[in-house]
């Protein structure tokens, strides 16, 4: 079946595994309805939560699945990948240990440096050498591989990364070693196959990461495939594109950030329907918060780092902080309040979940403040324990000796402080992705999603002078919805290092092999020629620079590079010689996203959606605040703050100076007031 028909027949399921909940979105192309639900994640075996959710659905519905997985991410962060070895050129055994001369904490005299995924003991050298032009300087000593293979078997190595010097120019030696290792039934990742690009440390690191996590992802996806039976199954990649499971199982590094990537894709899609093309995405879940800037196109970078390991494959430019609804509040050695980055996760979860948690979280703070109704959580299917939350915050407030203010007791003051600390972490992340990159957040719309985002979005927008917040009706499951809106996307790169006088025609010739390969791979992904889009770009820099910028491969690529350099760094040098570093090809298979109907706006009076008024702590004290059922809100309804909107899977807090309108797509569009009084 061609990909263009994907959303015209059958049902499609988007699945996103989070630290606390696993989200499901089911789109029926028959009647154009969207069903969504959440279940608690199972961190010890993520497949259990996926299968539990699928068991809720009829067998005939489970025919097309797009899945975002944290399995590869967790394998790196928790150092729980397979036993992996590295084979490299003689003299380069310590490439992972040496790394770069970067100092993330410039003034830290005792920096904590993450250990490489492969120990020095399991790093093997082999005699061979290419020069920078791909000429053989030292022939490969094939006999040395025999003793290496014997040692690999003794050490019970499961996966091997192979990364030789200048193999991106001439991969002959790597191919020979890789073929031998695969014949011995090792899982092998060759740098020339995965990332034929210069920069020895980053290329080796990416190759090792893939070798380390891919067998774990392969086992996970294999279990799902066996349990689910016949189905069309895709994985979302970190670049925001989907990939068939058969291809993804050997390329775990490409799905490291698949969950957050789905959120950005979904936010861009829904914001585009509402006619917004410049957005800041704000994805606050139970464990972390992910933010990204989208200005027309989604920004993709090749300079990501996960768990201290650089990965050079394309990923959506996302900044993550350890602040979420499950972030734990503690007292540090100096007697100050800390919130996060440690999280209660799904087990035991926040204290109010009643699953054994003892340390208060941001979610508990909202319960104590009355901003999170205990009888409206997850559509009333999961009751929250306010008494337990009150008790936990009271114990912590005693440690801090907090004073009371404005008629509020110490628990209320602590809860407000916890939220302010969490907001400060998330505001800093939003500034990193916007202000620090020369973008003005006041010109963007903050698109808030994730289960906890609606309780913080307005305050964050106010801090950054962002005039509007957009909260989709599928806010708590937007990452899963985004997976259904994602195109097939494949990326290819090759280092060329060509001089200033290289013609456009010669650069096009450099991409021919990659274009042909991309067309074959798209066909393998069931993409028809009518849906295929091939994008060619180049990485360019001024001679002498250590960084480069990516621009479209057109006859005007030099002018485009100068313009982008001016926009990014505030200057350019029109007469300076340039260097073409890499040529890139992106192959896209267009997919029809789930269709969402536009509804004519109706009456502005939202009284029919009103639930009741309840006491809520706002900044000036305790106030009776109206609560509204989210499923009763209709396009055209307007609500002035303060107010609480209770949706099935998320809750939205509208501040006293804010005003909300339900738009034609059932989004909650909030005009943010200048300050709360």
PDB file of N, CA and C in Angstrom, residues 58-123:
ATOM      1  N   UNK A  58      -9.609  -3.303  19.681  1.00  0.00           N
ATOM      2  CA  UNK A  58      -9.989  -4.485  18.902  1.00  0.00           C
ATOM      3  C   UNK A  58      -8.852  -4.925  17.985  1.00  0.00           C
ATOM      4  N   UNK A  59      -8.775  -6.206  17.706  1.00  0.00           N
ATOM      5  CA  UNK A  59      -7.686  -6.760  16.901  1.00  0.00           C
ATOM      6  C   UNK A  59      -7.605  -6.109  15.529  1.00  0.00           C
ATOM      7  N   UNK A  60      -8.776  -5.816  14.913  1.00  0.00           N
ATOM      8  CA  UNK A  60      -8.774  -5.270  13.564  1.00  0.00           C
ATOM      9  C   UNK A  60      -8.265  -3.836  13.512  1.00  0.00           C
ATOM     10  N   UNK A  61      -8.229  -3.161  14.672  1.00  0.00           N
ATOM     11  CA  UNK A  61      -7.748  -1.778  14.711  1.00  0.00           C
ATOM     12  C   UNK A  61      -6.218  -1.736  14.701  1.00  0.00           C
ATOM     13  N   UNK A  62      -5.594  -2.791  15.204  1.00  0.00           N
ATOM     14  CA  UNK A  62      -4.150  -2.785  15.405  1.00  0.00           C
ATOM     15  C   UNK A  62      -3.412  -3.164  14.121  1.00  0.00           C
ATOM     16  N   UNK A  63      -3.581  -2.373  13.068  1.00  0.00           N
ATOM     17  CA  UNK A  63      -2.983  -2.734  11.782  1.00  0.00           C
ATOM     18  C   UNK A  63      -1.841  -1.812  11.378  1.00  0.00           C
ATOM     19  N   UNK A  64      -1.831  -0.553  11.850  1.00  0.00           N
ATOM     20  CA  UNK A  64      -0.774   0.393  11.484  1.00  0.00           C
ATOM     21  C   UNK A  64      -0.327   1.104  12.762  1.00  0.00           C
ATOM     22  N   UNK A  65       0.953   0.986  13.094  1.00  0.00           N
ATOM     23  CA  UNK A  65       1.464   1.558  14.339  1.00  0.00           C
ATOM     24  C   UNK A  65       2.709   2.383  14.044  1.00  0.00           C
ATOM     25  N   UNK A  66       2.777   3.583  14.641  1.00  0.00           N
ATOM     26  CA  UNK A  66       3.987   4.398  14.627  1.00  0.00           C
ATOM     27  C   UNK A  66       4.364   4.623  16.090  1.00  0.00           C
ATOM     28  N   UNK A  67       5.572   4.270  16.444  1.00  0.00           N
ATOM     29  CA  UNK A  67       5.965   4.186  17.848  1.00  0.00           C
ATOM     30  C   UNK A  67       7.203   5.036  18.108  1.00  0.00           C
ATOM     31  N   UNK A  68       7.162   5.801  19.181  1.00  0.00           N
ATOM     32  CA  UNK A  68       8.338   6.507  19.663  1.00  0.00           C
ATOM     33  C   UNK A  68       8.837   5.815  20.910  1.00  0.00           C
ATOM     34  N   UNK A  69      10.092   5.448  20.927  1.00  0.00           N
ATOM     35  CA  UNK A  69      10.603   4.607  22.001  1.00  0.00           C
ATOM     36  C   UNK A  69      11.706   5.300  22.782  1.00  0.00           C
ATOM     37  N   UNK A  70      11.701   5.113  24.087  1.00  0.00           N
ATOM     38  CA  UNK A  70      12.778   5.599  24.951  1.00  0.00           C
ATOM     39  C   UNK A  70      13.781   4.493  25.268  1.00  0.00           C
ATOM     40  N   UNK A  71      13.625   3.347  24.647  1.00  0.00           N
ATOM     41  CA  UNK A  71      14.480   2.202  24.968  1.00  0.00           C
ATOM     42  C   UNK A  71      15.951   2.521  24.696  1.00  0.00           C
ATOM     43  N   UNK A  72      16.245   3.083  23.529  1.00  0.00           N
ATOM     44  CA  UNK A  72      17.637   3.410  23.197  1.00  0.00           C
ATOM     45  C   UNK A  72      18.165   4.506  24.108  1.00  0.00           C
ATOM     46  N   UNK A  73      17.332   5.503  24.389  1.00  0.00           N
ATOM     47  CA  UNK A  73      17.747   6.600  25.272  1.00  0.00           C
ATOM     48  C   UNK A  73      18.108   6.071  26.646  1.00  0.00           C
ATOM     49  N   UNK A  74      17.225   5.252  27.220  1.00  0.00           N
ATOM     50  CA  UNK A  74      17.464   4.729  28.559  1.00  0.00           C
ATOM     51  C   UNK A  74      18.693   3.830  28.610  1.00  0.00           C
ATOM     52  N   UNK A  75      18.942   3.111  27.525  1.00  0.00           N
ATOM     53  CA  UNK A  75      20.118   2.240  27.496  1.00  0.00           C
ATOM     54  C   UNK A  75      21.400   3.052  27.659  1.00  0.00           C
ATOM     55  N   UNK A  76      21.430   4.263  27.081  1.00  0.00           N
ATOM     56  CA  UNK A  76      22.606   5.129  27.230  1.00  0.00           C
ATOM     57  C   UNK A  76      22.634   5.767  28.613  1.00  0.00           C
ATOM     58  N   UNK A  77      21.521   6.399  29.002  1.00  0.00           N
ATOM     59  CA  UNK A  77      21.491   7.135  30.263  1.00  0.00           C
ATOM     60  C   UNK A  77      21.761   6.222  31.453  1.00  0.00           C
ATOM     61  N   UNK A  78      21.248   5.001  31.404  1.00  0.00           N
ATOM     62  CA  UNK A  78      21.416   4.068  32.515  1.00  0.00           C
ATOM     63  C   UNK A  78      22.606   3.127  32.313  1.00  0.00           C
ATOM     64  N   UNK A  79      23.321   3.311  31.196  1.00  0.00           N
ATOM     65  CA  UNK A  79      24.460   2.447  30.861  1.00  0.00           C
ATOM     66  C   UNK A  79      24.068   0.968  30.929  1.00  0.00           C
ATOM     67  N   UNK A  80      22.961   0.649  30.231  1.00  0.00           N
ATOM     68  CA  UNK A  80      22.448  -0.716  30.218  1.00  0.00           C
ATOM     69  C   UNK A  80      22.382  -1.285  28.801  1.00  0.00           C
ATOM     70  N   UNK A  81      23.326  -0.848  27.953  1.00  0.00           N
ATOM     71  CA  UNK A  81      23.409  -1.437  26.627  1.00  0.00           C
ATOM     72  C   UNK A  81      24.106  -2.791  26.684  1.00  0.00           C
ATOM     73  N   UNK A  82      24.364  -3.372  25.522  1.00  0.00           N
ATOM     74  CA  UNK A  82      25.009  -4.689  25.471  1.00  0.00           C
ATOM     75  C   UNK A  82      26.524  -4.544  25.601  1.00  0.00           C
ATOM     76  N   UNK A  83      27.201  -5.661  25.826  1.00  0.00           N
ATOM     77  CA  UNK A  83      28.665  -5.661  25.913  1.00  0.00           C
ATOM     78  C   UNK A  83      29.223  -5.336  24.532  1.00  0.00           C
ATOM     79  N   UNK A  84      29.891  -4.177  24.435  1.00  0.00           N
ATOM     80  CA  UNK A  84      30.302  -3.633  23.141  1.00  0.00           C
ATOM     81  C   UNK A  84      31.805  -3.429  23.102  1.00  0.00           C
ATOM     82  N   UNK A  85      32.395  -3.720  21.970  1.00  0.00           N
ATOM     83  CA  UNK A  85      33.826  -3.489  21.747  1.00  0.00           C
ATOM     84  C   UNK A  85      33.996  -2.500  20.598  1.00  0.00           C
ATOM     85  N   UNK A  86      35.169  -1.901  20.549  1.00  0.00           N
ATOM     86  CA  UNK A  86      35.523  -0.977  19.473  1.00  0.00           C
ATOM     87  C   UNK A  86      36.815  -1.455  18.827  1.00  0.00           C
ATOM     88  N   UNK A  87      36.820  -1.515  17.496  1.00  0.00           N
ATOM     89  CA  UNK A  87      38.044  -1.812  16.741  1.00  0.00           C
ATOM     90  C   UNK A  87      38.393  -0.568  15.945  1.00  0.00           C
ATOM     91  N   UNK A  88      39.621  -0.079  16.115  1.00  0.00           N
ATOM     92  CA  UNK A  88      40.008   1.161  15.470  1.00  0.00           C
ATOM     93  C   UNK A  88      41.433   1.065  14.935  1.00  0.00           C
ATOM     94  N   UNK A  89      41.861   2.088  14.249  1.00  0.00           N
ATOM     95  CA  UNK A  89      43.199   2.143  13.669  1.00  0.00           C
ATOM     96  C   UNK A  89      44.264   2.145  14.762  1.00  0.00           C
ATOM     97  N   UNK A  90      45.363   1.453  14.534  1.00  0.00           N
ATOM     98  CA  UNK A  90      46.446   1.416  15.506  1.00  0.00           C
ATOM     99  C   UNK A  90      46.919   2.834  15.831  1.00  0.00           C
ATOM    100  N   UNK A  91      47.005   3.107  17.141  1.00  0.00           N
ATOM    101  CA  UNK A  91      47.391   4.438  17.584  1.00  0.00           C
ATOM    102  C   UNK A  91      46.224   5.297  18.015  1.00  0.00           C
ATOM    103  N   UNK A  92      44.996   4.809  17.805  1.00  0.00           N
ATOM    104  CA  UNK A  92      43.804   5.601  18.120  1.00  0.00           C
ATOM    105  C   UNK A  92      42.910   4.911  19.155  1.00  0.00           C
ATOM    106  N   UNK A  93      43.540   4.105  20.005  1.00  0.00           N
ATOM    107  CA  UNK A  93      42.782   3.353  20.996  1.00  0.00           C
ATOM    108  C   UNK A  93      42.048   4.268  21.986  1.00  0.00           C
ATOM    109  N   UNK A  94      42.605   5.440  22.258  1.00  0.00           N
ATOM    110  CA  UNK A  94      42.044   6.315  23.288  1.00  0.00           C
ATOM    111  C   UNK A  94      41.195   7.450  22.722  1.00  0.00           C
ATOM    112  N   UNK A  95      40.697   7.287  21.512  1.00  0.00           N
ATOM    113  CA  UNK A  95      39.942   8.376  20.891  1.00  0.00           C
ATOM    114  C   UNK A  95      38.721   8.762  21.725  1.00  0.00           C
ATOM    115  N   UNK A  96      38.042   7.792  22.332  1.00  0.00           N
ATOM    116  CA  UNK A  96      36.853   8.108  23.138  1.00  0.00           C
ATOM    117  C   UNK A  96      37.229   8.751  24.467  1.00  0.00           C
ATOM    118  N   UNK A  97      38.357   8.354  25.030  1.00  0.00           N
ATOM    119  CA  UNK A  97      38.793   8.934  26.300  1.00  0.00           C
ATOM    120  C   UNK A  97      39.308  10.355  26.126  1.00  0.00           C
ATOM    121  N   UNK A  98      40.007  10.609  25.029  1.00  0.00           N
ATOM    122  CA  UNK A  98      40.568  11.947  24.806  1.00  0.00           C
ATOM    123  C   UNK A  98      39.469  12.933  24.427  1.00  0.00           C
ATOM    124  N   UNK A  99      38.596  12.522  23.500  1.00  0.00           N
ATOM    125  CA  UNK A  99      37.481  13.381  23.117  1.00  0.00           C
ATOM    126  C   UNK A  99      37.936  14.718  22.594  1.00  0.00           C
ATOM    127  N   UNK A 100      37.267  15.780  23.071  1.00  0.00           N
ATOM    128  CA  UNK A 100      37.623  17.152  22.710  1.00  0.00           C
ATOM    129  C   UNK A 100      38.117  17.888  23.952  1.00  0.00           C
ATOM    130  N   UNK A 101      38.608  19.087  23.765  1.00  0.00           N
ATOM    131  CA  UNK A 101      39.082  19.893  24.889  1.00  0.00           C
ATOM    132  C   UNK A 101      37.967  20.752  25.484  1.00  0.00           C
ATOM    133  N   UNK A 102      36.718  20.371  25.226  1.00  0.00           N
ATOM    134  CA  UNK A 102      35.590  21.145  25.745  1.00  0.00           C
ATOM    135  C   UNK A 102      35.505  20.996  27.263  1.00  0.00           C
ATOM    136  N   UNK A 103      35.094  22.074  27.921  1.00  0.00           N
ATOM    137  CA  UNK A 103      34.822  22.055  29.360  1.00  0.00           C
ATOM    138  C   UNK A 103      33.402  22.565  29.564  1.00  0.00           C
ATOM    139  N   UNK A 104      32.443  21.668  29.718  1.00  0.00           N
ATOM    140  CA  UNK A 104      31.047  22.104  29.899  1.00  0.00           C
ATOM    141  C   UNK A 104      30.873  23.040  31.086  1.00  0.00           C
ATOM    142  N   UNK A 105      31.614  22.777  32.181  1.00  0.00           N
ATOM    143  CA  UNK A 105      31.595  23.658  33.353  1.00  0.00           C
ATOM    144  C   UNK A 105      32.975  24.295  33.451  1.00  0.00           C
ATOM    145  N   UNK A 106      33.093  25.525  32.933  1.00  0.00           N
ATOM    146  CA  UNK A 106      34.402  26.141  32.740  1.00  0.00           C
ATOM    147  C   UNK A 106      35.189  26.289  34.040  1.00  0.00           C
ATOM    148  N   UNK A 107      34.490  26.602  35.142  1.00  0.00           N
ATOM    149  CA  UNK A 107      35.194  26.889  36.391  1.00  0.00           C
ATOM    150  C   UNK A 107      35.119  25.735  37.395  1.00  0.00           C
ATOM    151  N   UNK A 108      34.660  24.590  36.953  1.00  0.00           N
ATOM    152  CA  UNK A 108      34.593  23.423  37.827  1.00  0.00           C
ATOM    153  C   UNK A 108      35.978  22.770  37.883  1.00  0.00           C
ATOM    154  N   UNK A 109      36.606  22.799  39.068  1.00  0.00           N
ATOM    155  CA  UNK A 109      37.944  22.240  39.213  1.00  0.00           C
ATOM    156  C   UNK A 109      37.940  20.721  39.259  1.00  0.00           C
ATOM    157  N   UNK A 110      36.777  20.137  39.544  1.00  0.00           N
ATOM    158  CA  UNK A 110      36.675  18.681  39.630  1.00  0.00           C
ATOM    159  C   UNK A 110      35.504  18.212  38.762  1.00  0.00           C
ATOM    160  N   UNK A 111      35.629  18.393  37.444  1.00  0.00           N
ATOM    161  CA  UNK A 111      34.503  18.031  36.568  1.00  0.00           C
ATOM    162  C   UNK A 111      34.244  16.534  36.567  1.00  0.00           C
ATOM    163  N   UNK A 112      32.978  16.183  36.450  1.00  0.00           N
ATOM    164  CA  UNK A 112      32.582  14.785  36.353  1.00  0.00           C
ATOM    165  C   UNK A 112      32.448  14.428  34.875  1.00  0.00           C
ATOM    166  N   UNK A 113      33.360  13.615  34.388  1.00  0.00           N
ATOM    167  CA  UNK A 113      33.390  13.263  32.973  1.00  0.00           C
ATOM    168  C   UNK A 113      32.747  11.891  32.790  1.00  0.00           C
ATOM    169  N   UNK A 114      31.680  11.804  31.988  1.00  0.00           N
ATOM    170  CA  UNK A 114      31.044  10.499  31.780  1.00  0.00           C
ATOM    171  C   UNK A 114      32.024   9.502  31.171  1.00  0.00           C
ATOM    172  N   UNK A 115      32.003   8.289  31.666  1.00  0.00           N
ATOM    173  CA  UNK A 115      32.875   7.258  31.118  1.00  0.00           C
ATOM    174  C   UNK A 115      32.393   6.852  29.730  1.00  0.00           C
ATOM    175  N   UNK A 116      33.302   6.502  28.823  1.00  0.00           N
ATOM    176  CA  UNK A 116      32.889   6.036  27.491  1.00  0.00           C
ATOM    177  C   UNK A 116      32.045   4.767  27.597  1.00  0.00           C
ATOM    178  N   UNK A 117      31.205   4.548  26.607  1.00  0.00           N
ATOM    179  CA  UNK A 117      30.372   3.349  26.594  1.00  0.00           C
ATOM    180  C   UNK A 117      31.211   2.085  26.430  1.00  0.00           C
ATOM    181  N   UNK A 118      32.387   2.228  25.820  1.00  0.00           N
ATOM    182  CA  UNK A 118      33.303   1.095  25.642  1.00  0.00           C
ATOM    183  C   UNK A 118      34.562   1.363  26.453  1.00  0.00           C
ATOM    184  N   UNK A 119      34.912   0.442  27.334  1.00  0.00           N
ATOM    185  CA  UNK A 119      36.107   0.612  28.155  1.00  0.00           C
ATOM    186  C   UNK A 119      37.367   0.452  27.303  1.00  0.00           C
ATOM    187  N   UNK A 120      38.472   0.921  27.838  1.00  0.00           N
ATOM    188  CA  UNK A 120      39.744   0.790  27.128  1.00  0.00           C
ATOM    189  C   UNK A 120      40.114  -0.684  26.948  1.00  0.00           C
ATOM    190  N   UNK A 121      39.691  -1.516  27.919  1.00  0.00           N
ATOM    191  CA  UNK A 121      39.971  -2.947  27.864  1.00  0.00           C
ATOM    192  C   UNK A 121      39.341  -3.594  26.644  1.00  0.00           C
ATOM    193  N   UNK A 122      38.185  -3.060  26.229  1.00  0.00           N
ATOM    194  CA  UNK A 122      37.466  -3.642  25.102  1.00  0.00           C
ATOM    195  C   UNK A 122      37.630  -2.819  23.819  1.00  0.00           C
ATOM    196  N   UNK A 123      38.659  -1.982  23.797  1.00  0.00           N
ATOM    197  CA  UNK A 123      39.007  -1.235  22.592  1.00  0.00           C
ATOM    198  C   UNK A 123      40.246  -1.872  21.975  1.00  0.00           C
TER     199      UNK A 123
END
